[in-house]
Amino acid sequence: MKKHLWILLIGAPAFAIFLAALKVYYTIAIWTYQGKPQIFEVKAGESFAKINGRLYRSEFIPSAKLFYRYCKTQGLMTKFKTGRYEIKPGDTMLDVIETLTVGKSITTSVTIPEGKNLFEVAEILESKGICSKSEFINAAKNPALTKKLNIPADRFEGYLYPDTYGLTEGMPAEEVIKALVSNFNRQIKSIDFSNAPNGLNKHQIIILASIVEKETGAREERPIIAGVYHNRLERKMRLYSDPTTIYGIWESWNGNLRKKHLQEKTEYNTYRMGGLPKGPIANPGLEAIKATLSPSKHNYTYFVSKNDGTHVFTESYKEHLKAVDYWQKNRANRKGKSWRQLDKSKR
């Protein structure tokens, strides 16, 4: 009798522990979500407690208490990543944890074309629901952030690499910028900036490449236009670039460039100042950067739009004026439209 009692005293607690462990194992690894596929969003700056509570109330996990204990013992409480995630039927609690901590979020495809400036990039991002236009512009013009990411300027213009990205809705603007800048660094990693024409440094090449990108949409013209600007710099001529002037007044510009704008004194108006503008005026692609580093060798110092995205290049101012008369002042060649309406590469 005493022997049986002793077995009972030892066995009962052990069995209870076994049942408790079995319940924990079932809750964590066996129980599965049986609802319809749903989207769960981890918001920027959201605490673990709020994430846990929302998961439990949505019945994506069977126990908030066990979810907390497991994440705490595994050091996962601060590992949840901002983003939108799909919770699927059959997901265990471990599956949910992995989805939210590894960062398998639902992404939106966002294409940033070559030659767009930071303000235009902001509009694209807002239209896709990634982040607000104002939030992105503020982050892109934050000198503390440029310093943190080793960008030698007070804004990220020129370094927001044009490409197609998979971004998540509600993504913080700073994270978007990090993704674009990281891609920029990857793309230019193999490029040698040490022997640039006119002794330009890396940042100055990006400035000039952004101008080249804005001046033409014709791929074959990029090295020629880069050569024109290098010739002007070498001869101490002003760049006289409309896109630089437009960028300097962008936030107050109504889309119509007038003669008075060419006289406005800004840090980007190359009609009023010699040399390069303060910084890049857009975000150039790899081809524009390479063209600026290896421009065509010629004696051209002028070019004028042919109203189809391409240009006529001339060596002398006299020849340039003739080209202007023919291509710009002749309404027949413009079909009654201004060259800026026809030459979209200027925008």
Coordinates of C-alpha atoms in Angstrom, one line a residue:
M1 CA 0.0 0.0 0.0
K2 CA 2.8 2.4 0.9
K3 CA 4.6 1.5 -2.3
H4 CA 1.5 2.4 -4.4
L5 CA 1.1 5.6 -2.5
W6 CA 4.7 6.6 -3.2
I7 CA 4.3 5.9 -6.9
L8 CA 1.1 8.0 -6.9
L9 CA 2.8 10.9 -5.1
I10 CA 5.6 10.9 -7.6
G11 CA 3.7 9.9 -10.8
A12 CA 0.8 12.4 -10.4
P13 CA 2.9 15.6 -10.5
A14 CA 5.1 14.1 -13.3
F15 CA 2.0 13.3 -15.3
A16 CA 0.6 16.8 -14.7
I17 CA 3.9 18.3 -15.9
F18 CA 3.8 16.0 -19.0
L19 CA 0.2 17.2 -19.8
A20 CA 1.2 20.8 -19.3
A21 CA 4.2 20.3 -21.6
L22 CA 2.0 18.6 -24.1
K23 CA -0.4 21.5 -24.0
V24 CA 2.4 24.0 -24.6
Y25 CA 3.7 21.9 -27.5
Y26 CA 0.3 21.6 -29.0
T27 CA -0.4 25.4 -28.6
I28 CA 3.0 26.4 -30.2
A29 CA 3.6 23.8 -32.9
I30 CA 0.4 21.8 -33.5
W31 CA -2.5 24.2 -33.3
T32 CA -3.2 25.9 -36.7
Y33 CA -5.1 29.0 -37.8
Q34 CA -8.2 27.9 -39.6
G35 CA -9.7 31.2 -40.8
K36 CA -9.5 32.8 -44.2
P37 CA -6.2 34.3 -45.5
Q38 CA -5.9 37.7 -43.9
I39 CA -3.4 40.6 -43.9
F40 CA -1.7 41.5 -40.6
E41 CA 0.2 44.8 -40.4
V42 CA 3.1 45.4 -38.0
K43 CA 3.1 49.2 -37.7
A44 CA 6.2 51.3 -37.3
G45 CA 7.2 51.7 -33.7
E46 CA 4.4 49.3 -32.5
S47 CA 5.1 47.7 -29.1
F48 CA 5.3 43.9 -28.7
A49 CA 2.3 44.0 -26.3
K50 CA 0.1 45.7 -29.0
I51 CA 1.2 43.2 -31.6
N52 CA 0.6 40.3 -29.3
G53 CA -2.9 41.6 -28.3
R54 CA -4.0 42.2 -31.9
L55 CA -2.8 38.8 -33.0
Y56 CA -4.8 37.1 -30.2
R57 CA -7.9 39.2 -30.8
S58 CA -7.8 38.3 -34.5
E59 CA -7.4 34.6 -33.5
F60 CA -4.2 34.3 -35.4
I61 CA -2.6 32.7 -32.3
P62 CA -4.2 30.5 -29.6
S63 CA -2.7 32.1 -26.5
A64 CA -1.3 35.6 -25.9
K65 CA 0.4 34.3 -22.7
L66 CA 2.3 31.5 -24.4
F67 CA 3.1 33.8 -27.4
Y68 CA 4.7 36.2 -24.9
R69 CA 6.6 33.5 -23.0
Y70 CA 8.0 31.9 -26.1
C71 CA 9.1 35.2 -27.7
K72 CA 10.7 36.3 -24.5
T73 CA 12.7 33.1 -24.0
Q74 CA 13.8 33.1 -27.6
G75 CA 14.8 36.8 -27.6
L76 CA 12.3 37.7 -30.3
M77 CA 10.3 40.5 -28.6
T78 CA 12.2 43.2 -30.5
K79 CA 12.6 41.3 -33.7
F80 CA 9.2 42.0 -35.3
K81 CA 9.6 43.9 -38.6
T82 CA 7.4 46.7 -39.9
G83 CA 5.3 45.5 -42.9
R84 CA 2.2 43.8 -44.1
Y85 CA 2.0 40.0 -43.8
E86 CA -0.3 37.3 -45.0
I87 CA -1.6 34.9 -42.3
K88 CA -2.8 31.7 -44.0
P89 CA -4.9 28.8 -43.0
G90 CA -2.7 26.0 -41.5
D91 CA -0.2 28.5 -40.0
T92 CA 1.0 27.4 -36.6
M93 CA 2.0 29.9 -33.9
L94 CA 5.6 29.2 -34.9
D95 CA 4.8 30.0 -38.5
V96 CA 3.2 33.3 -37.5
I97 CA 6.3 34.2 -35.4
E98 CA 8.6 33.4 -38.3
T99 CA 6.6 35.3 -40.8
L100 CA 6.6 38.5 -38.7
T101 CA 10.3 38.3 -37.5
V102 CA 12.0 37.1 -40.7
G103 CA 10.2 39.8 -42.6
K104 CA 8.3 37.9 -45.3
S105 CA 6.1 40.9 -45.9
I106 CA 3.8 41.5 -48.8
T107 CA 5.5 43.9 -51.1
T108 CA 4.3 46.4 -53.8
S109 CA 6.3 46.8 -57.0
V110 CA 7.5 50.4 -57.3
T111 CA 9.4 51.6 -60.3
I112 CA 11.5 54.8 -60.1
P113 CA 12.4 56.0 -63.6
E114 CA 15.8 57.4 -64.4
G115 CA 16.0 61.2 -64.1
K116 CA 13.3 61.7 -61.5
N117 CA 14.1 64.1 -58.6
L118 CA 13.3 63.4 -55.0
F119 CA 10.1 65.4 -55.2
E120 CA 8.9 63.2 -58.0
V121 CA 10.0 60.1 -56.3
A122 CA 8.0 61.2 -53.3
E123 CA 4.9 61.4 -55.5
I124 CA 5.4 58.0 -56.9
L125 CA 5.8 56.5 -53.4
E126 CA 2.7 58.2 -52.1
S127 CA 0.6 57.0 -55.1
K128 CA 1.7 53.4 -54.3
G129 CA 0.8 53.8 -50.6
I130 CA 4.3 53.3 -49.4
C131 CA 4.7 56.5 -47.5
S132 CA 3.4 60.0 -47.6
K133 CA 5.0 62.6 -49.9
S134 CA 5.8 65.0 -47.1
E135 CA 7.3 62.3 -45.0
F136 CA 9.6 61.2 -47.8
I137 CA 10.7 64.8 -48.7
N138 CA 11.5 65.6 -45.1
A139 CA 13.6 62.5 -44.7
A140 CA 15.3 63.0 -48.1
K141 CA 16.3 66.5 -47.1
N142 CA 17.5 65.5 -43.6
P143 CA 21.3 66.3 -43.4
A144 CA 21.6 64.2 -40.2
L145 CA 20.4 61.2 -42.2
T146 CA 22.7 61.9 -45.2
K147 CA 25.6 62.0 -42.7
K148 CA 24.5 58.8 -41.2
L149 CA 24.5 57.1 -44.6
N150 CA 27.8 58.7 -45.7
I151 CA 26.3 60.9 -48.4
P152 CA 28.4 64.0 -49.0
A153 CA 25.4 66.4 -49.3
D154 CA 22.6 67.8 -47.2
R155 CA 20.0 65.9 -49.2
F156 CA 19.7 62.5 -51.0
E157 CA 19.2 63.9 -54.5
G158 CA 21.3 61.9 -56.9
Y159 CA 21.6 58.9 -54.7
L160 CA 18.0 57.5 -54.8
Y161 CA 18.9 54.9 -57.5
P162 CA 16.3 54.5 -60.2
D163 CA 15.1 50.9 -60.4
T164 CA 12.2 48.7 -59.6
Y165 CA 11.8 47.9 -55.9
G166 CA 9.6 45.6 -53.8
L167 CA 8.4 47.9 -51.0
T168 CA 5.8 47.5 -48.2
E169 CA 2.8 49.8 -47.7
G170 CA 3.3 52.0 -44.7
M171 CA 7.1 51.6 -44.8
P172 CA 8.9 54.4 -43.0
A173 CA 10.4 56.9 -45.4
E174 CA 13.9 56.5 -43.8
E175 CA 13.8 52.7 -44.6
V176 CA 12.8 53.4 -48.2
I177 CA 15.7 55.8 -48.5
K178 CA 18.1 53.2 -47.0
A179 CA 16.9 50.7 -49.6
L180 CA 17.4 53.1 -52.5
V181 CA 20.8 54.3 -51.3
S182 CA 22.0 50.8 -50.6
N183 CA 21.1 49.9 -54.2
F184 CA 23.0 52.9 -55.5
N185 CA 26.1 51.8 -53.6
R186 CA 25.8 48.3 -55.0
Q187 CA 25.4 49.5 -58.6
I188 CA 28.4 51.8 -58.6
K189 CA 30.7 49.5 -56.5
S190 CA 32.7 48.5 -59.5
I191 CA 33.0 52.0 -61.1
D192 CA 36.3 53.8 -60.9
F193 CA 35.8 57.5 -60.1
S194 CA 39.5 58.2 -59.6
N195 CA 40.4 59.4 -63.1
A196 CA 37.3 61.5 -63.9
P197 CA 37.6 64.3 -66.6
N198 CA 38.3 67.8 -65.3
G199 CA 39.4 66.4 -62.0
L200 CA 35.9 66.0 -60.8
N201 CA 35.3 63.9 -57.6
K202 CA 32.7 61.3 -57.2
H203 CA 30.0 63.6 -55.9
Q204 CA 30.7 66.1 -58.7
I205 CA 30.3 63.3 -61.3
I206 CA 26.9 62.4 -59.8
I207 CA 25.9 66.1 -60.1
L208 CA 27.0 66.3 -63.7
A209 CA 25.4 62.9 -64.5
S210 CA 22.1 64.1 -63.1
I211 CA 22.2 67.0 -65.6
V212 CA 23.1 64.7 -68.5
E213 CA 20.2 62.4 -67.5
K214 CA 17.7 65.3 -67.5
E215 CA 19.0 66.8 -70.8
T216 CA 18.3 63.8 -73.0
G217 CA 16.2 60.7 -73.1
A218 CA 18.2 59.3 -76.0
R219 CA 20.7 56.8 -74.7
E220 CA 23.2 57.3 -77.6
E221 CA 23.3 61.1 -76.8
R222 CA 24.4 60.8 -73.2
P223 CA 28.2 60.6 -73.9
I224 CA 27.9 63.5 -76.4
I225 CA 26.0 65.7 -74.0
A226 CA 28.4 64.8 -71.2
G227 CA 31.2 65.8 -73.5
V228 CA 29.5 69.2 -74.2
Y229 CA 29.4 69.9 -70.4
H230 CA 33.0 68.8 -69.9
N231 CA 34.1 71.1 -72.7
R232 CA 32.2 74.0 -71.1
L233 CA 33.8 73.3 -67.7
E234 CA 37.2 73.0 -69.2
R235 CA 36.8 76.4 -71.1
K236 CA 35.3 78.1 -68.0
M237 CA 32.0 78.6 -69.6
R238 CA 28.7 78.5 -67.7
L239 CA 26.6 75.3 -68.1
Y240 CA 23.4 77.2 -69.1
S241 CA 21.3 74.2 -68.3
D242 CA 17.5 74.7 -68.1
P243 CA 17.0 71.6 -65.9
T244 CA 19.3 73.1 -63.2
T245 CA 17.3 76.3 -63.2
I246 CA 14.0 74.4 -62.9
Y247 CA 15.3 72.4 -60.0
G248 CA 16.3 75.5 -58.1
I249 CA 12.7 76.7 -58.2
W250 CA 11.0 73.3 -58.2
E251 CA 8.9 73.7 -55.1
S252 CA 7.3 76.9 -56.4
W253 CA 7.4 76.2 -60.1
N254 CA 4.2 76.0 -62.0
G255 CA 5.6 74.0 -64.9
N256 CA 6.3 76.9 -67.3
L257 CA 9.9 78.1 -67.4
R258 CA 10.0 81.8 -68.2
K259 CA 12.9 84.2 -69.0
K260 CA 12.6 85.7 -65.5
H261 CA 13.3 82.3 -64.0
L262 CA 16.7 82.3 -65.8
Q263 CA 17.6 85.4 -63.8
E264 CA 16.7 84.1 -60.4
K265 CA 19.6 83.6 -58.2
T266 CA 19.6 80.1 -56.7
E267 CA 22.3 77.6 -55.8
Y268 CA 21.3 75.6 -58.9
N269 CA 20.8 78.3 -61.6
T270 CA 23.7 77.7 -64.0
Y271 CA 22.6 80.7 -66.1
R272 CA 23.7 82.9 -63.1
M273 CA 26.7 80.9 -61.7
G274 CA 29.8 79.3 -63.0
G275 CA 30.7 75.7 -62.5
L276 CA 28.5 73.0 -61.2
P277 CA 25.3 73.6 -59.2
K278 CA 25.2 72.9 -55.5
G279 CA 24.2 69.3 -55.9
P280 CA 22.5 66.8 -58.2
I281 CA 19.2 67.8 -59.7
A282 CA 17.8 64.3 -60.2
N283 CA 18.7 60.7 -59.8
P284 CA 20.8 59.4 -62.7
G285 CA 21.0 55.8 -63.9
L286 CA 24.2 53.9 -64.4
E287 CA 24.4 54.8 -68.1
A288 CA 24.4 58.5 -67.4
I289 CA 27.1 58.1 -64.7
K290 CA 29.3 56.1 -67.0
A291 CA 28.8 58.6 -69.9
T292 CA 29.8 61.4 -67.6
L293 CA 33.0 59.5 -66.6
S294 CA 33.8 58.6 -70.2
P295 CA 32.3 61.4 -72.4
S296 CA 32.7 61.5 -76.2
K297 CA 35.7 63.5 -77.4
H298 CA 34.6 66.4 -79.6
N299 CA 34.6 70.2 -79.8
Y300 CA 30.8 70.7 -79.3
T301 CA 29.9 73.4 -76.8
Y302 CA 26.2 73.8 -77.7
F303 CA 23.1 71.7 -78.5
V304 CA 19.5 72.4 -79.2
S305 CA 16.5 70.2 -79.1
K306 CA 15.0 68.8 -82.4
N307 CA 11.7 68.4 -80.6
D308 CA 11.8 64.7 -80.7
G309 CA 14.0 63.9 -77.7
T310 CA 17.2 64.3 -79.7
H311 CA 19.5 67.3 -80.3
V312 CA 21.6 69.1 -82.9
F313 CA 25.2 69.7 -81.7
T314 CA 27.4 72.7 -82.7
E315 CA 30.8 74.0 -82.0
S316 CA 30.3 77.7 -82.3
Y317 CA 27.7 80.1 -80.9
K318 CA 27.0 81.3 -84.5
E319 CA 26.1 77.7 -85.5
H320 CA 24.0 77.3 -82.4
L321 CA 21.9 80.4 -83.2
K322 CA 21.2 79.0 -86.7
A323 CA 20.1 75.7 -85.1
V324 CA 17.9 77.6 -82.7
D325 CA 16.3 79.6 -85.5
Y326 CA 15.6 76.4 -87.5
W327 CA 14.5 74.1 -84.7
Q328 CA 12.9 76.4 -82.1
K329 CA 11.8 79.6 -83.8
N330 CA 10.4 77.9 -86.8
R331 CA 6.9 77.0 -85.8
A332 CA 6.6 74.4 -88.5
N333 CA 9.4 72.4 -86.9
R334 CA 7.7 72.7 -83.5
K335 CA 4.2 72.1 -85.0
G336 CA 3.0 75.1 -83.1
K337 CA 4.2 73.8 -79.7
S338 CA 7.0 74.9 -77.4
W339 CA 10.0 72.7 -77.4
R340 CA 9.3 71.9 -73.7
Q341 CA 6.0 70.4 -74.7
L342 CA 7.7 68.3 -77.3
D343 CA 11.0 67.4 -75.6
K344 CA 9.9 65.5 -72.5
S345 CA 13.5 64.7 -71.6
K346 CA 13.8 68.2 -70.3
R347 CA 11.4 67.5 -67.4

